[in-house]
PDB file of C-alpha atoms in Angstrom:
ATOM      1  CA  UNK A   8       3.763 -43.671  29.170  1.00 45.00           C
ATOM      2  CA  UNK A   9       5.648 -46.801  30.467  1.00 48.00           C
ATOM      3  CA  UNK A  10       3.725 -48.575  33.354  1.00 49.00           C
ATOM      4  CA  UNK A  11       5.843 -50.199  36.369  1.00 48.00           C
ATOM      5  CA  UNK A  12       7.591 -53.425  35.297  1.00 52.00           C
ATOM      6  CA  UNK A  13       5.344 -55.580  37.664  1.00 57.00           C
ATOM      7  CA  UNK A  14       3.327 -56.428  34.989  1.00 67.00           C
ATOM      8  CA  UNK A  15       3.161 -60.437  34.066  1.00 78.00           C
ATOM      9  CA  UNK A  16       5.248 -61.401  31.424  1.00 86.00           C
ATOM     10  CA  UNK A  17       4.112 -63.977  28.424  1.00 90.00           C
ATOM     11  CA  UNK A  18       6.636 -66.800  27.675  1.00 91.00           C
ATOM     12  CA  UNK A  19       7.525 -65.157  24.593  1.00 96.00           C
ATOM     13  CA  UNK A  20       8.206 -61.785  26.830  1.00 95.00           C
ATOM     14  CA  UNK A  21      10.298 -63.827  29.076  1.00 91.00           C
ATOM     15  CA  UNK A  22      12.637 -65.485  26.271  1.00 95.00           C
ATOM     16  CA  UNK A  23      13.032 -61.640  25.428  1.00 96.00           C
ATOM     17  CA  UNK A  24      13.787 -60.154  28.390  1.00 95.00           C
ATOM     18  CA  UNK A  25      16.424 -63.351  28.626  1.00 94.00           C
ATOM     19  CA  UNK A  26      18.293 -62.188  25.516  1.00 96.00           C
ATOM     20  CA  UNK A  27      18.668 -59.028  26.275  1.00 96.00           C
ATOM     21  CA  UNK A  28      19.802 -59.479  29.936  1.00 95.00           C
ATOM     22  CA  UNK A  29      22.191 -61.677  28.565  1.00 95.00           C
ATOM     23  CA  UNK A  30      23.394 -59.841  26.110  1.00 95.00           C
ATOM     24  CA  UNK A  31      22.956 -56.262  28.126  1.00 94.00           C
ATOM     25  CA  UNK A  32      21.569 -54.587  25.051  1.00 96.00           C
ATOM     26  CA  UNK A  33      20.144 -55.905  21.996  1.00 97.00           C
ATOM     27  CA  UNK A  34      18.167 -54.900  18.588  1.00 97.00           C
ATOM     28  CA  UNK A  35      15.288 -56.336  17.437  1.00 97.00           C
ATOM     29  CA  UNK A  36      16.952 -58.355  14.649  1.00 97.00           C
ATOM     30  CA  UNK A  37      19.563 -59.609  17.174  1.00 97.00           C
ATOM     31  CA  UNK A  38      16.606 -60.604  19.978  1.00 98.00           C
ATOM     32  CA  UNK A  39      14.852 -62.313  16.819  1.00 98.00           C
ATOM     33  CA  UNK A  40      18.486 -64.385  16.098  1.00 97.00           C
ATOM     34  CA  UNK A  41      18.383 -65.204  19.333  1.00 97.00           C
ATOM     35  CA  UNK A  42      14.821 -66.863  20.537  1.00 97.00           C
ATOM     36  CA  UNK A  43      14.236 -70.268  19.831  1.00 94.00           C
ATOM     37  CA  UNK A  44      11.659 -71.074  17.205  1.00 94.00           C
ATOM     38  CA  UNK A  45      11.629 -67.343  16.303  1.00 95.00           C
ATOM     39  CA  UNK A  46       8.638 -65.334  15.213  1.00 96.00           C
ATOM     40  CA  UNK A  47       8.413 -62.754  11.995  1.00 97.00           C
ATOM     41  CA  UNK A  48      10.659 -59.610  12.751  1.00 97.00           C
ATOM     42  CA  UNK A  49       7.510 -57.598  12.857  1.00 97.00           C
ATOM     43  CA  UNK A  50       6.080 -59.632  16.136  1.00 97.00           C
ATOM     44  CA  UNK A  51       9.317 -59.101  17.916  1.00 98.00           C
ATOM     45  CA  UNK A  52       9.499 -55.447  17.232  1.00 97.00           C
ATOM     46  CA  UNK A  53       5.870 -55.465  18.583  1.00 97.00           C
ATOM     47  CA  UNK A  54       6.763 -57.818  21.716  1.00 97.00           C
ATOM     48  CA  UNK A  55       9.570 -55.229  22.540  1.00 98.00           C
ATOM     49  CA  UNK A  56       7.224 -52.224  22.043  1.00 97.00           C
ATOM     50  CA  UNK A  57       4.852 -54.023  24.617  1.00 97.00           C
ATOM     51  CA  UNK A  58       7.992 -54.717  26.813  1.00 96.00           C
ATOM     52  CA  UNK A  59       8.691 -50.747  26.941  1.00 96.00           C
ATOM     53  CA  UNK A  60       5.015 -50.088  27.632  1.00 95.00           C
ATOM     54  CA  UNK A  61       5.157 -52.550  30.515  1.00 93.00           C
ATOM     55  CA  UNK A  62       8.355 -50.573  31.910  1.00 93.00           C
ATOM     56  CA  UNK A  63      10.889 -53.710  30.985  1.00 94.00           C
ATOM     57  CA  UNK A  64      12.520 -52.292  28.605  1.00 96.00           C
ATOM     58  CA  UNK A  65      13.922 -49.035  27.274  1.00 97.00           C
ATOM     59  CA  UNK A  66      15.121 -47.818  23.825  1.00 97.00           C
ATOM     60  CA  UNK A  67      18.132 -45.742  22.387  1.00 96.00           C
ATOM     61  CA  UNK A  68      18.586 -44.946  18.860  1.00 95.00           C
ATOM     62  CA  UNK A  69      21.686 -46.288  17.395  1.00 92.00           C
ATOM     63  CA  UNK A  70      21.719 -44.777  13.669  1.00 93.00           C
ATOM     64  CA  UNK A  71      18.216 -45.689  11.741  1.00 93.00           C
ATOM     65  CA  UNK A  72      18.003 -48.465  14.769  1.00 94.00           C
ATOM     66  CA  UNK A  73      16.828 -48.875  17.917  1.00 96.00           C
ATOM     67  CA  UNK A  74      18.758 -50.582  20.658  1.00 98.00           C
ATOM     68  CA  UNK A  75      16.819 -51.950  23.677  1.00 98.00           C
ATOM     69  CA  UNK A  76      17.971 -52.419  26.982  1.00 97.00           C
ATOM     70  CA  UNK A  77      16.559 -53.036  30.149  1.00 96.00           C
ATOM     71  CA  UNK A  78      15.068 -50.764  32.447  1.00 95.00           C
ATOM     72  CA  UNK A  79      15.663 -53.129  35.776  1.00 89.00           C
ATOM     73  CA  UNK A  80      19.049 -55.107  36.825  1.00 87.00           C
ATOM     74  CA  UNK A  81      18.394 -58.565  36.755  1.00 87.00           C
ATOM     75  CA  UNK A  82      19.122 -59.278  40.206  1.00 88.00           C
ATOM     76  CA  UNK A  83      16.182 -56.846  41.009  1.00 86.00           C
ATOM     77  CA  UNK A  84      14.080 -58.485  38.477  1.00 81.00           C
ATOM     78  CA  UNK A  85      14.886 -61.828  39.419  1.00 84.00           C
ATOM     79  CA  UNK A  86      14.120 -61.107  43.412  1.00 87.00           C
ATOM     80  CA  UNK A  87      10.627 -59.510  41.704  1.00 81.00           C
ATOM     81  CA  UNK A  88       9.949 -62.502  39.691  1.00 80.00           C
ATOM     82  CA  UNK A  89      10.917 -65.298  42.354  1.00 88.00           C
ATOM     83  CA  UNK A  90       9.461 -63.199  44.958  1.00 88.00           C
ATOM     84  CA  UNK A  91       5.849 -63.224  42.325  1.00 84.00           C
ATOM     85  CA  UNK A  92       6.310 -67.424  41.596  1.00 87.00           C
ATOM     86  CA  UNK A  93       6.125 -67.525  45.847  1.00 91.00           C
ATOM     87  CA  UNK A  94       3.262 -65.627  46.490  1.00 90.00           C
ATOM     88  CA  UNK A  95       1.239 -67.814  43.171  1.00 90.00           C
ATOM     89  CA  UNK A  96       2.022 -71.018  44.100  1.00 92.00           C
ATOM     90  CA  UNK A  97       3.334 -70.982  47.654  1.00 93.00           C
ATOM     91  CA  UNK A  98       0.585 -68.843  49.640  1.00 93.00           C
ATOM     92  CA  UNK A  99       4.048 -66.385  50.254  1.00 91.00           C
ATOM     93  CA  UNK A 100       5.396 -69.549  52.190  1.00 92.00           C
ATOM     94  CA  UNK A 101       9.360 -69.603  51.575  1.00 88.00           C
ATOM     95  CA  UNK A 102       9.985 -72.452  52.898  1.00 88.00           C
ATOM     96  CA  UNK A 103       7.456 -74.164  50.909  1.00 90.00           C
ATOM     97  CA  UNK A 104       9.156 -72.791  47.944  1.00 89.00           C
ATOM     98  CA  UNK A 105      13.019 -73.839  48.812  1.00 88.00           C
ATOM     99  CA  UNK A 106      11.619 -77.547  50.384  1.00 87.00           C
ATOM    100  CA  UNK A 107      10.179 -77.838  46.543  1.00 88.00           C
ATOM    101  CA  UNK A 108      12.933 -76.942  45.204  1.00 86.00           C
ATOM    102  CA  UNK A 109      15.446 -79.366  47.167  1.00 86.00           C
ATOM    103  CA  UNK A 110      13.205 -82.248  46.679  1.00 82.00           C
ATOM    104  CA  UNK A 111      13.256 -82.177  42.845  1.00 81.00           C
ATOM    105  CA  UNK A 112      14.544 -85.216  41.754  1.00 81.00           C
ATOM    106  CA  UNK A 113      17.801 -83.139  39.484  1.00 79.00           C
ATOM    107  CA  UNK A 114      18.822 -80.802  41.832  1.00 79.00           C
ATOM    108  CA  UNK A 115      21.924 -81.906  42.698  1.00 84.00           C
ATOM    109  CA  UNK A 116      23.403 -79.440  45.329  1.00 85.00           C
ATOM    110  CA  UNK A 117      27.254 -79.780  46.371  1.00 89.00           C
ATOM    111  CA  UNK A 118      28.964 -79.482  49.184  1.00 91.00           C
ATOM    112  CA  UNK A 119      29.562 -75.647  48.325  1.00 93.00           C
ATOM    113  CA  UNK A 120      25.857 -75.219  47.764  1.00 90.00           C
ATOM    114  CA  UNK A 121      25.020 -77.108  50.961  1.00 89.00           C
ATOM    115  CA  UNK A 122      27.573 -74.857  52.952  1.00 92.00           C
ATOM    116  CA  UNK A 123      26.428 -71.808  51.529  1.00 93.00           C
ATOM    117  CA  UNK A 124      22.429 -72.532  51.898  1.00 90.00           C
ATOM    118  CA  UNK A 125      23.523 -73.534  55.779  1.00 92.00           C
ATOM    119  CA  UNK A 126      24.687 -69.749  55.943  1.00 94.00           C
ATOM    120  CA  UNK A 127      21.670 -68.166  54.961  1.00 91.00           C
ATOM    121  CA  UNK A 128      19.943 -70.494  57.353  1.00 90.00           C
ATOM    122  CA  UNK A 129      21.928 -69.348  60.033  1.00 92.00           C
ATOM    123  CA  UNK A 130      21.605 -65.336  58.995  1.00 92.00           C
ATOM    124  CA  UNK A 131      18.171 -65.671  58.658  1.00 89.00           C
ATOM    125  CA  UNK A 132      18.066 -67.221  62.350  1.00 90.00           C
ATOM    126  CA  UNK A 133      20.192 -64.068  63.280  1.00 90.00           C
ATOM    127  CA  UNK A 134      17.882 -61.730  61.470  1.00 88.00           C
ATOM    128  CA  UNK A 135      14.993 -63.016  63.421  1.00 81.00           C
ATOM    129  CA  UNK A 136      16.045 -62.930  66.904  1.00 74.00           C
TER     130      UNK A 136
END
């Protein structure tokens, strides 16, 4: 029985789950031709067994193979997974977690970005009042 995919996921499980959101659906041979450094065959059909225990992923049969997809849209999984890095390493403290990521020394925001993060500033401001 798949558990609710809130369970942590290993590097390896990541670089999975990346594949196959990319690619929307994806065999086991195709998520192997696709990680870097790529383990045996056997260890990614295992990693994408544990993936559908976990509730990431789900299977079809396509012929004598299996086709995996994900169980979650990735804009749900991302708000899960950004919403998860918060909590860890900024005591649930948003603004902690945006004033990190605006002082690292690559990101590079443009004008755009800069209008669009002064938006959300202001609807959050909204949303409060």
């Amino acid at each position: 029985m798949a558990r609710p995919a809130n369970d942590p996921l290993s590097r390896r499980e990541r670089q999975i789950m990346d594949v196959i959101y990319r690619r929307g659906r994806a065999t086991a041979a195709e998520v192997q031709e696709a990680l870097p450094d790529p383990p045996s065959y056997s260890s990614v059909r295992a990693l994408l067994r544990i993936l559908e225990e976990k509730g990431h992923l789900r299977h079809e049969q396509d012929g004598p193979r299996y086709v995996f997809l994900p169980t979650v849209p990735r804009d749900k999984a991302r708000r899960s997974a950004l919403s998860q890095l918060v909590q860890t390493f900024f005591d649930g403290s948003t603004a902690q977690a945006v004033a990190a990521l605006l002082g690292e020394p690559g990101s590079k925001l443009t004008d755009e970005d800069l209008d669009r993060l002064a938006r959300l500033i202001d609807q959050a401001r909204k949303e409060e009042r």
